[in-house]
Structure formats: structure tokens, C-alpha cells
Coordinates of C-alpha atoms and ligand atoms in Angstrom, one line a residue:
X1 CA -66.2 136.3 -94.7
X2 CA -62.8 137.3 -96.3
X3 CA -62.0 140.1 -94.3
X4 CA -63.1 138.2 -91.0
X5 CA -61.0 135.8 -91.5
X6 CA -57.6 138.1 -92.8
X7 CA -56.3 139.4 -89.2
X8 CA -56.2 135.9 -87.9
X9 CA -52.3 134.8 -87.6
X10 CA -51.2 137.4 -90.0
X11 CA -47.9 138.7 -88.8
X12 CA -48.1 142.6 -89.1
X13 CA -44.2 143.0 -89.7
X14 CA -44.1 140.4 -93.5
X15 CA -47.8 140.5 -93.9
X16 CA -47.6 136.5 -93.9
X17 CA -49.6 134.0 -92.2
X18 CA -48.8 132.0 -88.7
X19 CA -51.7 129.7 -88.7
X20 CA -49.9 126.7 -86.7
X21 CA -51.5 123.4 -85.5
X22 CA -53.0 124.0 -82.2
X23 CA -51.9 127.6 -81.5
X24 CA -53.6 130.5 -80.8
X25 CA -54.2 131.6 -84.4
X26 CA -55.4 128.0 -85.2
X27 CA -57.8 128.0 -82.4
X28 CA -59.3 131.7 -83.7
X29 CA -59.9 129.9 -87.3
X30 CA -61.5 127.2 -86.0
X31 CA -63.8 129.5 -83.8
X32 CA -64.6 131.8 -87.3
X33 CA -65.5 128.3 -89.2
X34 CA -67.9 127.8 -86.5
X35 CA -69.8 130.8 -86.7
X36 CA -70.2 130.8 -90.3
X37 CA -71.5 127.5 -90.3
X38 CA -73.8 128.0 -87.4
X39 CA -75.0 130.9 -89.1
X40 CA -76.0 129.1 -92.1
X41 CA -78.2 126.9 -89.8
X42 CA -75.3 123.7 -90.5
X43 CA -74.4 121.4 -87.7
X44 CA -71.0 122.0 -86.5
X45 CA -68.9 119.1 -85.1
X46 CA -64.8 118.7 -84.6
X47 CA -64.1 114.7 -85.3
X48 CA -61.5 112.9 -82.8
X49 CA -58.8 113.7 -85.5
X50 CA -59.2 117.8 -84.9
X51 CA -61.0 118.4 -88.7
X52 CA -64.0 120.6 -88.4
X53 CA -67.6 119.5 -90.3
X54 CA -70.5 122.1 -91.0
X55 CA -73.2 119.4 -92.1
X56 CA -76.5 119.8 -93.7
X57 CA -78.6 116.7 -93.6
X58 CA -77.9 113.5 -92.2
X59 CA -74.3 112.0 -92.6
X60 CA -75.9 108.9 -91.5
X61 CA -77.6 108.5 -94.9
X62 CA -74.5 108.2 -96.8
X63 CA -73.2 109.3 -99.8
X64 CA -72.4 112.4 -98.6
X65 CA -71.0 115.1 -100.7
X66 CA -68.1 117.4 -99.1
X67 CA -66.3 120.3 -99.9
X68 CA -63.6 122.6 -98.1
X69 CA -60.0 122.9 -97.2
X70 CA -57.6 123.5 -94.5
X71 CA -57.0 127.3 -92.7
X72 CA -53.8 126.4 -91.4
X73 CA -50.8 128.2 -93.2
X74 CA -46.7 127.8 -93.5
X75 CA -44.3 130.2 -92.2
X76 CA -45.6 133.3 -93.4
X77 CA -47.8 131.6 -95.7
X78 CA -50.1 133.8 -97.9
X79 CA -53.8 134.8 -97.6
X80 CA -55.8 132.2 -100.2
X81 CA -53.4 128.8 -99.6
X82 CA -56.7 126.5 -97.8
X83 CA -58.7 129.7 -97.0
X84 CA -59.9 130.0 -100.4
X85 CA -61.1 126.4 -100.3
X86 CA -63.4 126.8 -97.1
X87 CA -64.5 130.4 -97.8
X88 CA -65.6 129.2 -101.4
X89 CA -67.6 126.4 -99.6
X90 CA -69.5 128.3 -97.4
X91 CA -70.1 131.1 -100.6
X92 CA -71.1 128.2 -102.9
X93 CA -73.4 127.5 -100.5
X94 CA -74.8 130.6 -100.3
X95 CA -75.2 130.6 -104.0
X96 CA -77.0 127.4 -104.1
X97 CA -79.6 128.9 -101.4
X98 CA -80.1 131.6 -103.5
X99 CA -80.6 129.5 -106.4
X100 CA -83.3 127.8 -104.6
X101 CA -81.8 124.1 -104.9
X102 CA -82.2 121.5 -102.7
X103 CA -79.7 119.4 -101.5
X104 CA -81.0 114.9 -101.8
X105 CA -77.9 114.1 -99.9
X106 CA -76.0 115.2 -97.1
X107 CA -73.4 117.9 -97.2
X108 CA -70.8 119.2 -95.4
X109 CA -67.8 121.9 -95.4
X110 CA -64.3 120.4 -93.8
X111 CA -61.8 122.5 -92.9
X112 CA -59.0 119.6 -92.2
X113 CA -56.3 120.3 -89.5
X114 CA -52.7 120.6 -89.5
X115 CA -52.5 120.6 -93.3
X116 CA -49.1 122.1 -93.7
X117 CA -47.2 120.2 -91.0
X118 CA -45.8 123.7 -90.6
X119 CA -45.1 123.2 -86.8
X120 CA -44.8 119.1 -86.2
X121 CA -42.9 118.4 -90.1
X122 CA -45.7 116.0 -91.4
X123 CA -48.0 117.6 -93.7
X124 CA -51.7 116.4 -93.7
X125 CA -52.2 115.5 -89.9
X126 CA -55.9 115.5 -89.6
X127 CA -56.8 113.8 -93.3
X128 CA -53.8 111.5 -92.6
X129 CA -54.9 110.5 -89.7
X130 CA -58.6 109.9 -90.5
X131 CA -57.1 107.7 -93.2
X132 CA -55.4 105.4 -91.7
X133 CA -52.2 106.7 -92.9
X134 CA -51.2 108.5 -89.8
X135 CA -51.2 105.9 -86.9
X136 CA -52.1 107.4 -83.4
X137 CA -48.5 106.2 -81.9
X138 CA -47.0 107.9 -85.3
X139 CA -48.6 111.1 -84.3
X140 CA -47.7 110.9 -80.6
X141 CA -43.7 110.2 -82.0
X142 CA -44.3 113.9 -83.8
X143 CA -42.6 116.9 -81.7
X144 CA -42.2 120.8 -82.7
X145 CA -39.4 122.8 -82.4
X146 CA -39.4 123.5 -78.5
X147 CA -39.9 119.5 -78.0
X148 CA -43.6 119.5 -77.9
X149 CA -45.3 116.8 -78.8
X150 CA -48.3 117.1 -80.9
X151 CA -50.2 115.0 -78.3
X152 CA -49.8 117.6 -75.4
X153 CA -50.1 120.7 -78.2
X154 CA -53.8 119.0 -78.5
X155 CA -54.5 118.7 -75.2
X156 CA -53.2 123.0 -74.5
X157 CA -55.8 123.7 -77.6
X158 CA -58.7 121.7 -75.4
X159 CA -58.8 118.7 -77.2
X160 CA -58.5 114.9 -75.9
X161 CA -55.3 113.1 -78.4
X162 CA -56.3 109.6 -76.7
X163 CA -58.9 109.3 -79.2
X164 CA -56.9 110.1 -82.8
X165 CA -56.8 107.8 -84.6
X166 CA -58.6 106.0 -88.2
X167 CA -62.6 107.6 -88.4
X168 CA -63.3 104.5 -91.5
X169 CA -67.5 105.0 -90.4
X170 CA -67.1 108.8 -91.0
X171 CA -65.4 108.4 -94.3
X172 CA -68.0 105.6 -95.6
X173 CA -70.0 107.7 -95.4
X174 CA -68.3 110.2 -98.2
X175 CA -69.5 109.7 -101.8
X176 CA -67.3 112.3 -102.9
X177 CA -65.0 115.4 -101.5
X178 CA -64.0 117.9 -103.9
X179 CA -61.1 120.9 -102.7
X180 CA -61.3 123.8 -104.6
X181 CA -57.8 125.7 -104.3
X182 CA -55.8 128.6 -105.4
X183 CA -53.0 127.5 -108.3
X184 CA -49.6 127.0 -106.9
X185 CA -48.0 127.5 -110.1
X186 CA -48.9 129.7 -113.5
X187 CA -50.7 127.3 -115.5
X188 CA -54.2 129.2 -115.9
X189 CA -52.3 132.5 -116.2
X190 CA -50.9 130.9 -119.6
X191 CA -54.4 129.3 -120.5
X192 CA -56.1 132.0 -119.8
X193 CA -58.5 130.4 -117.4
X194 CA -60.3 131.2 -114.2
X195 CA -60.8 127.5 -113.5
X196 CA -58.9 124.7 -113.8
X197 CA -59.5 120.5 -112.5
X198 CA -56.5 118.7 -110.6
X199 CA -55.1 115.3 -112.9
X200 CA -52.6 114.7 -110.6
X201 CA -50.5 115.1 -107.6
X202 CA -46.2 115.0 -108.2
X203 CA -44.9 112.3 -105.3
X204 CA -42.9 114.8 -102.8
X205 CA -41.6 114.0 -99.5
X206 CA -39.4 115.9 -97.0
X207 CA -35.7 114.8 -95.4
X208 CA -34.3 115.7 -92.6
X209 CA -29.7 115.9 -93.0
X210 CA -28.5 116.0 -89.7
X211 CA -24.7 117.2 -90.3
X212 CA -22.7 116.8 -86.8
X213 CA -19.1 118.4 -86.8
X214 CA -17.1 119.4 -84.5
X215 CA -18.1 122.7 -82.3
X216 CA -15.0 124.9 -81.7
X217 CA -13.2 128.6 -82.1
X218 CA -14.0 130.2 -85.5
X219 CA -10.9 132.8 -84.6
X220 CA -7.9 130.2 -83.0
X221 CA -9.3 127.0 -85.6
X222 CA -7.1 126.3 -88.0
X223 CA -8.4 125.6 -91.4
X224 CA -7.0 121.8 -91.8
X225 CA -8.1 121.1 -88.4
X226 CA -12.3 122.0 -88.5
X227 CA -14.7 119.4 -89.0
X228 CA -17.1 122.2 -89.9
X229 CA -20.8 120.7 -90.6
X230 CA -22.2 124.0 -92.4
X231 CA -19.7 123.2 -95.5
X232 CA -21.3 119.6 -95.9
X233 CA -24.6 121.5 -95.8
X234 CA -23.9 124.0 -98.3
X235 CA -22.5 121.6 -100.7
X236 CA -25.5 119.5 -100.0
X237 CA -28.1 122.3 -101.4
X238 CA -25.6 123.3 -104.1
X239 CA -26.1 119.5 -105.0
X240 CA -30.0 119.3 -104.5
X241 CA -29.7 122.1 -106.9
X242 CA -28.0 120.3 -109.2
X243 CA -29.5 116.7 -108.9
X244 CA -33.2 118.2 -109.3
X245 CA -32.3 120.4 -112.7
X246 CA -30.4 116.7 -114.2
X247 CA -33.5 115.3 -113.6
X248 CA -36.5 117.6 -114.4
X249 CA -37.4 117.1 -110.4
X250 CA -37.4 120.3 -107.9
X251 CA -35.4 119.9 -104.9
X252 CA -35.8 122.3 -102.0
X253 CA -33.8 123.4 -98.6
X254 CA -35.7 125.5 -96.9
X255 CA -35.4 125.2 -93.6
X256 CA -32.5 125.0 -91.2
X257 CA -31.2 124.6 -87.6
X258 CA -27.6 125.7 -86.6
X259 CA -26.1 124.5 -82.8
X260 CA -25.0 126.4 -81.4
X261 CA -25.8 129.0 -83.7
X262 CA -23.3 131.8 -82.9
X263 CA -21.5 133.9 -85.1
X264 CA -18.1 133.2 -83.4
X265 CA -18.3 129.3 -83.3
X266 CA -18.2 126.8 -85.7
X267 CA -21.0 124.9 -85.1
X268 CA -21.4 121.1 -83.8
X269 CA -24.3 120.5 -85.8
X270 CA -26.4 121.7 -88.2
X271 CA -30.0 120.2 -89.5
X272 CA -31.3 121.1 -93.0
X273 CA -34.8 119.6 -94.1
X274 CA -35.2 118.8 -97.8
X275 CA -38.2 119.0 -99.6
X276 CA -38.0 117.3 -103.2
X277 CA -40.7 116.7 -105.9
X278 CA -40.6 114.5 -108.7
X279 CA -43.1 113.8 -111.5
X280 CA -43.2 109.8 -110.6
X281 CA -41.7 108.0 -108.4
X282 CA -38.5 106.2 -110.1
X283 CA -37.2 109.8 -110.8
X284 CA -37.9 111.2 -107.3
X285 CA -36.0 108.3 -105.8
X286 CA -33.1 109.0 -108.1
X287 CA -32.6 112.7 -107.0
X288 CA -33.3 111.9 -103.5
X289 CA -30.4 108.8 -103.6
X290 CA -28.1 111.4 -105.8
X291 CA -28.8 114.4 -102.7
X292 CA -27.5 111.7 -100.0
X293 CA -24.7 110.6 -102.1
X294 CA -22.8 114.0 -102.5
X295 CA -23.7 114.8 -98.9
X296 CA -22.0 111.6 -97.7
X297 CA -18.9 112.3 -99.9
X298 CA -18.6 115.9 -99.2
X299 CA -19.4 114.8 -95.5
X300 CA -16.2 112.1 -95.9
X301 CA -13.8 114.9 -96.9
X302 CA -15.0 117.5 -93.8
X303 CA -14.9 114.3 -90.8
X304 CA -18.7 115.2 -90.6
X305 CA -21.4 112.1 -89.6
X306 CA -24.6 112.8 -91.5
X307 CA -27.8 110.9 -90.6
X308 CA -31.1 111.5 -93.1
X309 CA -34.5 111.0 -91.6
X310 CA -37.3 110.6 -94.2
X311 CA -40.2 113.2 -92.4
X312 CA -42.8 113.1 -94.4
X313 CA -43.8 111.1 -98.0
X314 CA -47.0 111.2 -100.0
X315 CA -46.8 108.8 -103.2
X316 CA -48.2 110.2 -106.8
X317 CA -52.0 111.2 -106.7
X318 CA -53.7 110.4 -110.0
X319 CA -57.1 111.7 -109.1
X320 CA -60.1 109.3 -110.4
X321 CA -61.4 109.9 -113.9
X322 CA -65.1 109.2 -113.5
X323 CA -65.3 112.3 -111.0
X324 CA -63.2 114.5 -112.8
X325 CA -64.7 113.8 -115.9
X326 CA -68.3 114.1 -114.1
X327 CA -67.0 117.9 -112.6
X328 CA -65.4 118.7 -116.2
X329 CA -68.9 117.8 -117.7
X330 CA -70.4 119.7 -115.1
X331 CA -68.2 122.9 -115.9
X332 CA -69.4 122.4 -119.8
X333 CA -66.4 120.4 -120.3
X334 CA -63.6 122.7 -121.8
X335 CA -62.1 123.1 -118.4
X336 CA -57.9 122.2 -118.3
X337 CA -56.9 119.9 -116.5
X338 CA -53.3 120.8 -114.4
X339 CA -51.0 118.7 -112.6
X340 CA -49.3 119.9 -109.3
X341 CA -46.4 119.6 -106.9
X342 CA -48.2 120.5 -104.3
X343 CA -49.7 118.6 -101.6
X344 CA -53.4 118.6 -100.3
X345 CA -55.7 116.8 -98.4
X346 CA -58.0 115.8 -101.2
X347 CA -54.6 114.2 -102.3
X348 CA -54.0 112.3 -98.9
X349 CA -58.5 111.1 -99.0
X350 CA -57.9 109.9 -102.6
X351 CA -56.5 106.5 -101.4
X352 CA -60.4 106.0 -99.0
X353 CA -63.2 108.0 -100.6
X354 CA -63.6 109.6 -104.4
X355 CA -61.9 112.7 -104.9
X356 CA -61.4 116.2 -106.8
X357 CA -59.5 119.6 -106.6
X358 CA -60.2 122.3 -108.6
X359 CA -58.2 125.1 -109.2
X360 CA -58.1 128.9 -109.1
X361 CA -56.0 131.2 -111.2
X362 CA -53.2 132.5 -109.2
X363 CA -51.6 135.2 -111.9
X364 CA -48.4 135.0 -110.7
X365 CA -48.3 131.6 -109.6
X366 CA -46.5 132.4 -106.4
X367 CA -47.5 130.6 -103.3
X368 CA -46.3 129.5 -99.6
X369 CA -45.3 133.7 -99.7
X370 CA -47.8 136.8 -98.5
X371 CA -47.2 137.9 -102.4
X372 CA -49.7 135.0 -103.0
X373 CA -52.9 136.4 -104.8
X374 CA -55.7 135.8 -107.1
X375 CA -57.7 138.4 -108.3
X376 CA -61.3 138.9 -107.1
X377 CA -63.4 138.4 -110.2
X378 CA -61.3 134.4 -110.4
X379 CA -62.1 133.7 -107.2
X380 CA -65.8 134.8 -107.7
X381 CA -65.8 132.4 -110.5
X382 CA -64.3 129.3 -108.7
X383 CA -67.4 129.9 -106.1
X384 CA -69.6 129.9 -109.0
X385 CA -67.5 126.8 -110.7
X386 CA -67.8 125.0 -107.2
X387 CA -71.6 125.4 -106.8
X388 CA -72.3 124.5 -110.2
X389 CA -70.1 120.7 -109.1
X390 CA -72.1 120.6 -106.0
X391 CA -75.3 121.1 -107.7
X392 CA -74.1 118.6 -110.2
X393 CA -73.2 116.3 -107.3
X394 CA -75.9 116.6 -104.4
X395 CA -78.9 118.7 -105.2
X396 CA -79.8 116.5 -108.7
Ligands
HGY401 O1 -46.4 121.4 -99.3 C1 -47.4 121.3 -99.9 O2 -47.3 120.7 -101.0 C2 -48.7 121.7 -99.4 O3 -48.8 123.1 -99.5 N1 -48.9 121.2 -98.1
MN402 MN1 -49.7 124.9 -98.8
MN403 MN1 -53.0 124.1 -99.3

């Protein structure tokens, strides 16, 4: 399954993914989850939100028990960010056929859409949406960076965006979802685990500065007479730098758009998107409010206008303790339980149905790169890890 699923969207130049919402590459993922779950006998369906179901059983029944991820990837994202989550589901599936168990309530593998908001800014499209925290006219409002709005990017892929919207029946019907995921960060490299159980999700959100100057001559300008937008910027991220290590938070500029964008003119504007992370939410506020501040004063002193946009938000995520103490049990109980920064659809689900991440070691904890990794024999184990939770959960 791995190596059908590596060529798709990988960019042959960094090695890194391109696995946007509603692209080719997207539509070529969601064609490989469909043959691997119509080769395990599972009935495929793609709910009015985009996210893709392999079920086994009834979902009318109730109580179902779900597991899976997302297949879409960031910028040059790496290979096991969402991928490992679906491939383990359909592997753990596998293994509980060979085991010979039988499953006495429905199950299903998701693979949600749009996780990474890579291409429309808002991460978790497809859960949010299904939700209730997305509204449809919310998601029509969203628009890439050639102006296309995620409402005609469905319709290009095939798919009818009149009818996105909350899917409460489909979620009642959830007893429980449970994400397994490779680490974003190091903290089973220094346990020394293969496994790990998610306690928490950090509040993060994502800003958008929009620093409008004054386009002109970067030869004939004077100095004293620029109202040069990219020096508000770059004393912006020096102070996102700055805010974040005051506060224990992590601030991050990742991304940025210059107009014109020529080496010879100073530019008119120029739009940098935050992405900051805080362990609750008084502290996340703080560095956010401290990041505006110092671009408003630095913007005073350059005669720049600045305008922030909040893009994205998803509050703290403390997962629920009678399922993650029910899958820690499960695991013989001596499983860690991790934080995270990052953010994930079981995250966004939390807030409708009961749910669980766990974890995979990632040994160097790097992530959102093509150097993202985890070795063969941990990933073998999260299948076996997730089978023995969905044994636990459905097949008792
Ligand atoms: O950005 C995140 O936290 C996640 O990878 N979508
Ligand atoms: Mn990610
Ligand atoms: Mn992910």
C-alpha cells in the first residue's frame, strides 16, 4: 500500500508532497483509498463534505467505531503526515482478519479532506465542515492563491459544493474515532517508545498581516522618503520571534506574498501569514496581541497601513479521559501520553463524537518537511497498537 501510494503528488525536484484540496494529486489519493477499500470487500462512499468512508457493517446501527486520517499534505509536506493514519487503518484491518475477529459494530476507515488548508488557508475543511464548525457560506468566502474559490475547485474535482454543509446523522452515528499519526515532535525518541496516546492539542491559529507601502524606484528612492512595507514585515517576524520565546509559545512566518514582487521596486504591499501556538489560551492571546503591537508601531515609524485577518483558529483540545484511558488499558497501560502543537481532525471531531490520536515515533521529530520519517519496525507496531484499540473497541 505504501509504495502505491508514494508517487502521488511527490514533487521529483525536493522529494516533498503536493497533495492540495481538489487537485490532481488529491483526486489520485482519493482514487487509491478506493481501491484498497473495495478490495477489502468495504463499502466505499464520499459524504457531501468531500471525506471518504470504507465501511464494514451497517452505519445505520450506530456506535460505529472509525479510524483513519487525511492524505492531503502541505507544501512539500513529507511522506507519513495523514498517510500513516489511513494506511495503518486499512493494515489494522488486515491484521484483525487474520486474527480471525469479528467486528459487533460497524466500522469504517476516513480519510478526511482538505486537512492542511494547504491551498484555501483553513486547516480541517472536511471534519470542520461536518462539524458544524465550518458553515457552507464560510467555505464558499474561502479562495486560493489564483482567486479560486473552494466552491468551484469542488466542482473542477467533480463534486457538487451546494450540498456542504453539517452531516449531525452521519456523526451520531460515531461511538468513537481514533487517528493514529506520526509524532510531530521528539517525545517518543526520548521515551524510548514506539507508541504514544494524544492528552492534548496546544490552541493555534493562523494571521494574515497585510503591510501596504508605497510601490516606487528602489534605485532614484531616497531613504527618508520610502514607505517600504517589507521593513514592517521583517521587524514583525523578528518580533513574533521574540514575543513567542518571552512566553514559552511558538510563533511562526512562514509564508509570504510580495506586490509587485520585483527585485528593482520597492514593493506596495506585502502579506505575511502567521502561525502561532500556545499551550492555553490566555498565553496564545498574549503573543498574538504583543506580534500586532510591534507591527503597528514599527508600521507607525515606516507610513505603512497594516490590517490582520484572523484565517484560521482551533481552541485547546483536551482529548476525553474515559477513551484514552480505555485505549491506554487496551495497550497494557504503560503507554505515554504526549501533548502536541499540532493540529488534526480527531482534534476538530472532539467537540461532536468521542475521540483519540495515537502516536508514532518520528526519531527526529521533524515534520511538514520530505526529511519526515519513522522507521519501519514503529510504524509496524502502531498497526499492531491500532488493531489491538480496534479489537478492544468493536470486535468485543
Ligand atoms: O498545522 C497543523 O497543525 C496540522 O498539520 N494541520
Ligand atoms: Mn500536518
Ligand atoms: Mn496531519
Amino acid at each position: 500500500m505504501w509504495a502505491q501510494l508514494a508517487p502521488v503528488g511527490r514533487d521529483g525536484g525536493t522529494g516533498g508532497y503536493r497533495r492540495y484540496a481538489w487537485t490532481g494529486a488529491d483526486a489520485d489519493c482519493r482514487t487509491w483509498f478506493q481501491e484498497q477499500a473495495e478490495a477489502r470487500g468495504l463499502r466505499h462512499e464520499t459524504d457531501r463534505n468531500g471525506n471518504q468512508w470504507a465501511w464494514l457493517g451497517d452505519p445505520a446501527a450506530g456506535d460505529a467505531i472509525v479510524t483513519g486520517s487525511h492524505l492531503d499534505s502541505v507544501p512539500d509536506g513529507g511522506a507519513f503526515d495523514g498517510p500513516l493514519g489511513v494506511v495503518s487503518a486499512f493494515a489494522a484491518l488486515d491484521e484483525l482478519r487474520r486474527r480471525g475477529t469479528t467486528f459487533t459494530k460497524p466500522f469504517a476507515i476516513a480519510n478526511f479532506g482538505d486537512e492542511e488548508g494547504a491551498r484555501f488557508g483553513l486547516a480541517c475543511v472536511g471534519s470542520r465542515l461536518a462539524a458544524g464548525q465550518l458553515t457552507k457560506e464560510q467555505a464558499y468566502e474561502l479562495r486560493d492563491g489564483n482567486g479560486v474559490s473552494l466552491p468551484a475547485a469542488m466542482e473542477a474535482a467533480g463534486y457538487d459544493p451546494a450540498v456542504i454543509g453539517p452531516d449531525p446523522a452521519r456523526l451520531a452515528g460515531i461511538g468513537a474515532f481514533v487517528e493514529l499519526h506520526v509524532e510531530q515532535g521528539r517525545a517518543l525518541d526520548l521515551t524510548g517508545d514506539a507508541v504514544g496516546i494524544a492528552s492534548a492539542i496546544w490552541p493555534h491559529g493562523r494571521w494574515r498581516f497585510d503591510f501596504r507601502g508605497e510601490a516606487n524606484h528602489a534605485g532614484t528612492t531616497r531613504l527618508v522618503d520610502r514607505r517600504d512595507p517589507m521593513l514592517t514585515y521583517a521587524e514583525t517576524v523578528l518580533a513574533a520571534r521574540r514575543e513567542a520565546e518571552l512566553a514559552g509559545a511558538v510563533a511562526t512566518f512562514g509564508k509570504i506574498s510580495v506586490e509587485p514582487n520585483g527585485v528593482n521596486a520597492i514593493p506596495s504591499l506585502v502579506r505575511g501569514w502567521l502561525d502561532s501556538r500556545a499551550a492555553d489560551q490566555a498565553t496564545l492571546d498574549t503573543v498574538v496581541a504583543a506580534i500586532e503591537q510591534a507591527a503597528k508601531d514599527r508600521a507607525q515609524a515606516d507610513g505603512v497601513d497594516l490590517a490582520v485577518a484572523r484565517e484560521s483558529f482551533t481552541p485547546v483540545v483536551e482529548f476525553g479521559h474515559a477513551l484514552r484511558d480505555e485505549i491506554r488499558d487496551l495497550l497494557g497501560g504503560r503507554v505515554p501520553l504526549l501533548g502536541t502543537g499540532a493540529g488534526h481532525d480527531a482534534g476538530i471531531l472532539s467537540g461532536s463524537i468521542p475521540t483519540a490520536m495515537l502516536f508514532v515515533r518520528n526519531p527526529t521529530g521533524v515534520s511538514h518537511s520530505p526529511a519526515e520519517s519513522a522507521a519501519e519496525d514503529d510504524c509496524v507496531a502502531g498497526v499492531l497498537a491500532l488493531a489491538d484499540v480496534l479489537e478492544g473497541l468493536a470486535c468485543r
